[in-house]
Amino acid sequence: MAYTVRIAETGESFEAAADESILDAATRAGVRLPHECTFGGCGTCRIKVHEGAVDYEEFPMALTEEEHEDGYALACQAHCRADMLIEPAGKGLEFAPSFATTATVVKVEPLTPDINRLVLQLPEEVELDYRPGQYMNVVLPDGETRSFSMASALLPDGQIDFHVRRIAGGRFTETLLRELKPGDALHVELPLGTFCFHEEDWRPMILAATGTGLAPIKAILESLLDNDDCPPVTLYWGMRTEADLYMKDEIESWAGRLCEFRFVPVLSRPGEDWQGRRGYVQDAILEDHEDLSEYAFYLCGAPEMITQAKQLFVARGAELDYIYSDSFT
Ligand code: FES
């Protein structure tokens, strides 16, 4: 059984079998739909379903029940159950095309016992153009990839940097990264992803990061430093202990360079002396805001945090069209 899928804006159409995802069918037909993870974890492939119906083998992590009821679907997981009229839910931003190249390791330096900063140099002939918030793939020798967000708005001389958390047993984060030394080559693909600042919203911003999810959030905020048109910014950063807050001083130094900047570190396992917030970022945001209807949200961290945050925030009045997220495991 096959269904016809039409894209509202462009008029393009393709056939989708009942047992394949809309994204797979689009890719097979040469129709480009935004996507990243392809496993239902990031939400980048969100589409608005104007006509038709979909279902899922397993309801995807990055879609909330509210989004589903409002007629949104995730193209990488949704299977057609009728002829469809759909529209990518992104806001039509342009992104520079991605490319593959060989970068050179400049340095690997520890930020905490578990987190390293990796700095790479791109070849001279490469003109890098990315939106802060986007990410890069490291291509391993067997073709597998690992994704890391650029951690700075822009570094001089074609350099890029990343915050890499060591994952027990991780081929790149534990083994390869430990062996890397200045001058080594790394095959990379970039820029990728659609997570970025949405200037067109101009709403007070609440940014929530957990762990190294801080990296793309840091890049976005660095791009807004000393910008008089920047909306008010509140940053919540969730970590386990005081020792994990590897960029606390630098973030605090942004006060005065971002409009109405408030920084709230939230620790899940603080020491007894910790005077700050305890628990989880999504709960801290709810504690601080009775009504979330006026804000734009930028969420980056574990899929569980993002899924829960979206549900909780929507229940507090947040609009899905102003919740941007980038999840990673
Ligand atoms: Fe579909 Fe990530 S590409 S959720």
Coordinates of C-alpha atoms and ligand atoms in Angstrom, one line a residue:
M1 CA 0.0 0.0 0.0
A2 CA 1.4 3.4 -0.9
Y3 CA 0.2 6.9 -0.3
T4 CA 0.9 10.3 -1.9
V5 CA 2.7 12.9 0.2
R6 CA 2.6 16.5 -1.0
I7 CA 4.7 19.4 0.5
A8 CA 2.5 22.4 1.1
E9 CA 5.0 25.2 0.3
T10 CA 6.8 23.7 -2.7
G11 CA 4.1 21.5 -4.3
E12 CA 6.7 18.6 -4.5
S13 CA 5.2 15.2 -4.0
F14 CA 6.3 11.6 -3.6
E15 CA 5.0 8.2 -2.8
A16 CA 5.4 6.6 0.6
A17 CA 4.8 3.0 1.4
A18 CA 2.8 2.2 4.5
D19 CA 5.9 0.5 6.1
E20 CA 8.5 3.2 5.5
S21 CA 9.0 6.6 7.2
I22 CA 8.0 9.7 5.5
L23 CA 11.6 10.8 5.6
D24 CA 12.9 7.6 4.0
A25 CA 10.3 8.0 1.3
A26 CA 11.2 11.6 0.7
T27 CA 14.9 10.8 0.5
R28 CA 14.3 8.0 -1.9
A29 CA 12.4 10.4 -4.1
G30 CA 15.1 13.1 -3.9
V31 CA 12.9 15.5 -1.9
R32 CA 14.8 17.2 0.9
L33 CA 13.2 17.3 4.4
P34 CA 15.2 18.7 7.3
H35 CA 16.5 16.0 9.6
E36 CA 19.4 15.1 11.9
C37 CA 19.3 12.0 14.1
T38 CA 16.8 9.9 12.1
F39 CA 15.8 8.0 15.3
G40 CA 13.1 10.2 16.7
G41 CA 15.4 11.9 19.3
C42 CA 16.1 15.4 18.1
G43 CA 12.8 16.8 16.7
T44 CA 14.5 18.4 13.6
C45 CA 12.3 16.6 11.2
R46 CA 9.0 17.9 12.8
I47 CA 6.3 18.4 10.2
K48 CA 2.9 19.9 10.3
V49 CA 0.3 17.5 9.0
H50 CA -2.4 19.6 7.2
E51 CA -4.1 16.6 5.7
G52 CA -3.8 12.9 6.2
A53 CA -2.9 10.7 9.2
V54 CA 0.2 9.0 10.5
D55 CA 1.1 6.4 13.1
Y56 CA 4.3 5.1 14.7
E57 CA 5.8 1.7 15.4
E58 CA 7.0 3.3 18.7
F59 CA 5.9 6.8 19.7
P60 CA 9.1 8.9 19.3
M61 CA 11.0 10.5 22.2
A62 CA 11.2 14.0 20.6
L63 CA 7.5 14.4 20.1
T64 CA 5.1 15.3 22.9
E65 CA 1.5 14.1 23.0
E66 CA 0.5 17.8 22.8
E67 CA 2.4 18.2 19.5
H68 CA 0.8 15.0 18.2
E69 CA -2.6 16.3 19.1
D70 CA -1.8 19.7 17.5
G71 CA -1.1 17.9 14.2
Y72 CA 2.6 17.7 14.3
A73 CA 4.6 14.6 13.4
L74 CA 8.2 13.4 13.1
A75 CA 9.0 12.6 9.5
C76 CA 11.8 10.2 10.4
Q77 CA 9.4 7.9 12.4
A78 CA 5.9 8.6 11.0
H79 CA 4.3 6.1 8.7
C80 CA 1.5 7.4 6.4
R81 CA -2.0 6.0 6.9
A82 CA -3.6 8.2 4.2
D83 CA -2.6 10.6 1.4
M84 CA -0.8 13.5 3.1
L85 CA -0.3 17.3 2.8
I86 CA 2.6 18.3 5.0
E87 CA 4.8 21.2 5.8
P88 CA 8.3 21.2 7.4
A89 CA 7.8 23.0 10.8
G90 CA 11.1 24.9 10.6
K91 CA 11.0 28.6 10.1
G92 CA 12.6 28.7 6.7
L93 CA 16.1 29.7 7.9
E94 CA 18.9 29.3 5.5
F95 CA 21.9 27.2 6.5
A96 CA 25.3 27.1 4.8
P97 CA 25.8 23.8 2.9
S98 CA 27.7 21.1 4.8
F99 CA 31.0 19.6 3.5
A100 CA 33.5 17.0 4.5
T101 CA 37.1 17.8 5.1
T102 CA 40.2 16.8 7.1
A103 CA 40.8 18.9 10.2
T104 CA 44.0 19.0 12.3
V105 CA 44.1 18.6 16.0
V106 CA 45.3 21.7 17.7
K107 CA 44.9 20.5 21.3
V108 CA 42.9 18.4 23.7
E109 CA 42.7 20.0 27.1
P110 CA 40.8 18.9 30.2
L111 CA 37.9 21.0 31.5
T112 CA 36.9 18.6 34.2
P113 CA 38.1 15.0 34.9
D114 CA 35.3 13.8 32.5
I115 CA 35.1 16.6 29.9
N116 CA 37.7 17.7 27.4
R117 CA 37.9 20.7 25.1
L118 CA 38.9 19.6 21.6
V119 CA 40.3 22.3 19.3
L120 CA 40.6 21.7 15.6
Q121 CA 42.1 23.6 12.8
L122 CA 40.4 23.5 9.4
P123 CA 42.4 23.6 6.2
E124 CA 43.3 27.1 4.9
E125 CA 41.2 26.8 1.8
V126 CA 38.0 26.1 3.8
E127 CA 35.8 29.1 4.5
L128 CA 33.7 28.0 7.4
D129 CA 30.2 29.5 7.8
Y130 CA 28.0 28.1 10.5
R131 CA 25.2 29.3 12.7
P132 CA 26.1 29.1 16.4
G133 CA 24.2 26.1 17.7
Q134 CA 25.1 23.8 14.8
Y135 CA 27.3 20.7 15.1
M136 CA 30.0 18.7 13.4
N137 CA 30.4 14.9 12.8
V138 CA 33.7 13.2 13.4
V139 CA 33.9 10.4 10.9
L140 CA 35.6 7.3 12.5
P141 CA 37.8 4.9 10.4
D142 CA 34.9 2.5 9.8
G143 CA 32.6 5.3 8.6
E144 CA 30.6 5.6 11.9
T145 CA 30.1 9.2 13.1
R146 CA 30.0 11.0 16.4
S147 CA 28.4 14.4 16.7
F148 CA 29.6 17.4 18.7
S149 CA 28.3 20.9 18.7
M150 CA 30.6 23.9 18.0
A151 CA 31.2 25.4 21.4
S152 CA 32.1 28.9 20.2
A153 CA 30.5 31.6 18.1
L154 CA 33.6 32.1 16.1
L155 CA 37.3 31.4 16.8
P156 CA 40.0 33.1 14.8
D157 CA 42.0 31.5 12.0
G158 CA 39.7 28.7 11.0
Q159 CA 39.7 27.0 14.4
I160 CA 36.7 25.3 16.0
D161 CA 36.3 23.9 19.4
F162 CA 34.1 21.3 21.2
H163 CA 33.3 20.1 24.7
V164 CA 33.5 16.3 24.7
R165 CA 32.3 14.3 27.7
R166 CA 34.0 10.9 28.2
I167 CA 31.5 8.1 27.9
A168 CA 32.5 4.8 29.5
G169 CA 33.5 2.4 26.7
G170 CA 33.0 5.2 24.1
R171 CA 35.1 4.5 21.0
F172 CA 35.8 8.1 20.3
T173 CA 35.2 9.9 23.7
E174 CA 37.2 7.4 25.8
T175 CA 39.7 5.7 23.4
L176 CA 40.4 7.8 20.4
L177 CA 40.3 11.1 22.1
R178 CA 42.8 10.0 24.7
E179 CA 45.3 9.1 21.9
L180 CA 44.8 12.3 19.9
K181 CA 47.8 14.7 19.9
P182 CA 48.5 18.0 18.1
G183 CA 48.9 17.6 14.4
D184 CA 46.8 14.4 14.1
A185 CA 44.2 14.4 11.3
L186 CA 40.4 13.9 11.9
H187 CA 37.8 13.5 9.2
V188 CA 34.9 15.7 9.8
E189 CA 31.6 16.8 8.3
L190 CA 30.1 20.2 9.0
P191 CA 28.2 22.4 9.6
L192 CA 25.1 20.2 10.4
G193 CA 21.8 20.7 12.2
T194 CA 19.3 23.4 12.5
F195 CA 19.6 24.4 16.2
C196 CA 20.3 28.1 16.3
F197 CA 19.2 31.5 17.5
H198 CA 15.9 32.7 16.1
E199 CA 16.2 36.5 15.8
E200 CA 12.8 36.7 14.2
D201 CA 11.1 35.7 17.5
W202 CA 12.4 38.5 19.6
R203 CA 11.0 37.0 22.9
P204 CA 12.7 36.8 26.3
M205 CA 14.8 33.7 26.1
I206 CA 15.1 30.8 28.5
L207 CA 18.0 28.6 27.7
A208 CA 18.4 25.2 29.5
A209 CA 21.5 23.0 29.1
T210 CA 22.5 19.9 30.8
G211 CA 26.1 18.6 30.8
T212 CA 28.0 19.4 27.6
G213 CA 24.7 20.6 26.1
L214 CA 26.1 23.9 27.3
A215 CA 28.4 24.0 24.2
P216 CA 25.9 25.1 21.5
I217 CA 24.1 27.3 24.0
K218 CA 27.4 29.0 24.8
A219 CA 28.0 29.5 21.1
I220 CA 24.6 31.1 20.7
L221 CA 25.0 33.4 23.6
E222 CA 28.6 34.4 22.6
S223 CA 27.1 35.5 19.3
L224 CA 24.7 37.9 21.2
L225 CA 27.4 39.5 23.4
D226 CA 27.4 43.3 23.2
N227 CA 24.3 43.2 20.9
D228 CA 21.9 45.9 22.0
D229 CA 19.0 44.2 20.3
C230 CA 19.4 41.0 22.2
P231 CA 16.3 39.9 24.1
P232 CA 16.5 39.3 27.9
V233 CA 18.3 36.1 28.6
T234 CA 18.1 33.5 31.4
L235 CA 20.4 30.6 31.3
Y236 CA 19.9 27.4 33.4
W237 CA 22.8 25.0 33.4
G238 CA 22.3 21.6 35.0
M239 CA 25.2 19.6 36.3
R240 CA 25.9 17.2 39.1
T241 CA 28.4 18.9 41.4
E242 CA 30.1 22.2 41.8
A243 CA 33.3 20.8 40.3
D244 CA 31.4 20.1 37.0
L245 CA 30.6 23.8 36.4
Y246 CA 33.6 24.1 34.2
M247 CA 32.6 27.4 32.6
K248 CA 30.9 29.2 35.6
D249 CA 33.4 32.1 35.7
E250 CA 33.3 32.8 32.0
I251 CA 29.5 32.6 32.0
E252 CA 29.3 35.0 34.9
S253 CA 31.5 37.4 33.1
W254 CA 28.8 37.8 30.4
A255 CA 26.7 39.9 32.9
G256 CA 26.6 43.4 31.4
R257 CA 27.3 42.1 27.9
L258 CA 24.0 40.4 27.4
C259 CA 20.7 42.2 28.0
E260 CA 19.2 41.4 31.4
F261 CA 21.3 38.3 31.8
R262 CA 20.5 35.9 34.6
F263 CA 22.6 32.7 35.1
V264 CA 21.2 29.9 37.2
P265 CA 23.4 26.8 37.8
V266 CA 21.3 23.9 39.0
L267 CA 23.0 20.9 40.7
S268 CA 21.6 17.5 41.1
R269 CA 24.2 16.2 43.6
P270 CA 25.7 19.3 45.2
G271 CA 27.9 19.3 48.3
E272 CA 26.4 20.4 51.6
D273 CA 27.9 23.9 51.2
W274 CA 26.2 24.6 47.9
Q275 CA 24.0 27.7 48.3
G276 CA 22.5 27.6 44.9
R277 CA 19.7 25.7 43.2
R278 CA 19.3 22.0 43.6
G279 CA 17.5 19.5 41.4
Y280 CA 16.9 19.6 37.7
V281 CA 16.8 22.5 35.2
Q282 CA 13.2 21.9 34.0
D283 CA 12.0 22.0 37.6
A284 CA 14.0 25.1 38.4
I285 CA 12.4 26.9 35.4
L286 CA 8.9 26.0 36.6
E287 CA 9.7 27.1 40.1
D288 CA 10.8 30.5 38.7
H289 CA 7.9 31.1 36.2
E290 CA 4.2 30.8 36.8
D291 CA 3.5 31.7 33.1
L292 CA 5.8 30.6 30.2
S293 CA 3.6 31.9 27.4
E294 CA 5.9 34.9 26.5
Y295 CA 9.2 33.1 26.1
A296 CA 11.3 31.4 23.5
F297 CA 13.1 28.3 24.7
Y298 CA 16.5 26.8 23.7
L299 CA 17.0 23.3 25.2
C300 CA 20.1 21.2 24.8
G301 CA 20.9 18.0 26.6
A302 CA 19.6 14.5 27.2
P303 CA 16.5 13.5 25.3
E304 CA 14.7 12.7 28.6
M305 CA 15.2 16.2 29.8
I306 CA 14.0 17.8 26.6
T307 CA 10.9 15.6 26.3
Q308 CA 9.9 16.3 29.9
A309 CA 10.7 20.0 29.7
K310 CA 8.6 20.4 26.6
Q311 CA 5.6 18.7 28.2
L312 CA 5.9 20.7 31.4
F313 CA 6.5 24.0 29.7
V314 CA 3.5 23.6 27.3
A315 CA 1.4 22.8 30.4
R316 CA 2.6 26.2 31.8
G317 CA 1.6 28.1 28.6
A318 CA 4.7 27.8 26.4
E319 CA 4.1 27.7 22.7
L320 CA 5.6 24.7 20.8
D321 CA 6.6 27.0 17.9
Y322 CA 9.0 28.8 20.2
I323 CA 10.6 25.7 21.7
Y324 CA 13.9 24.8 20.0
S325 CA 15.8 21.8 21.1
D326 CA 18.9 19.8 20.3
S327 CA 19.1 16.4 22.1
F328 CA 21.9 14.0 22.4
T329 CA 22.7 10.8 24.3
Ligands
FES1 FE1 13.6 12.9 13.2 FE2 15.7 13.6 14.7 S1 15.6 13.5 12.5 S2 13.7 13.2 15.3

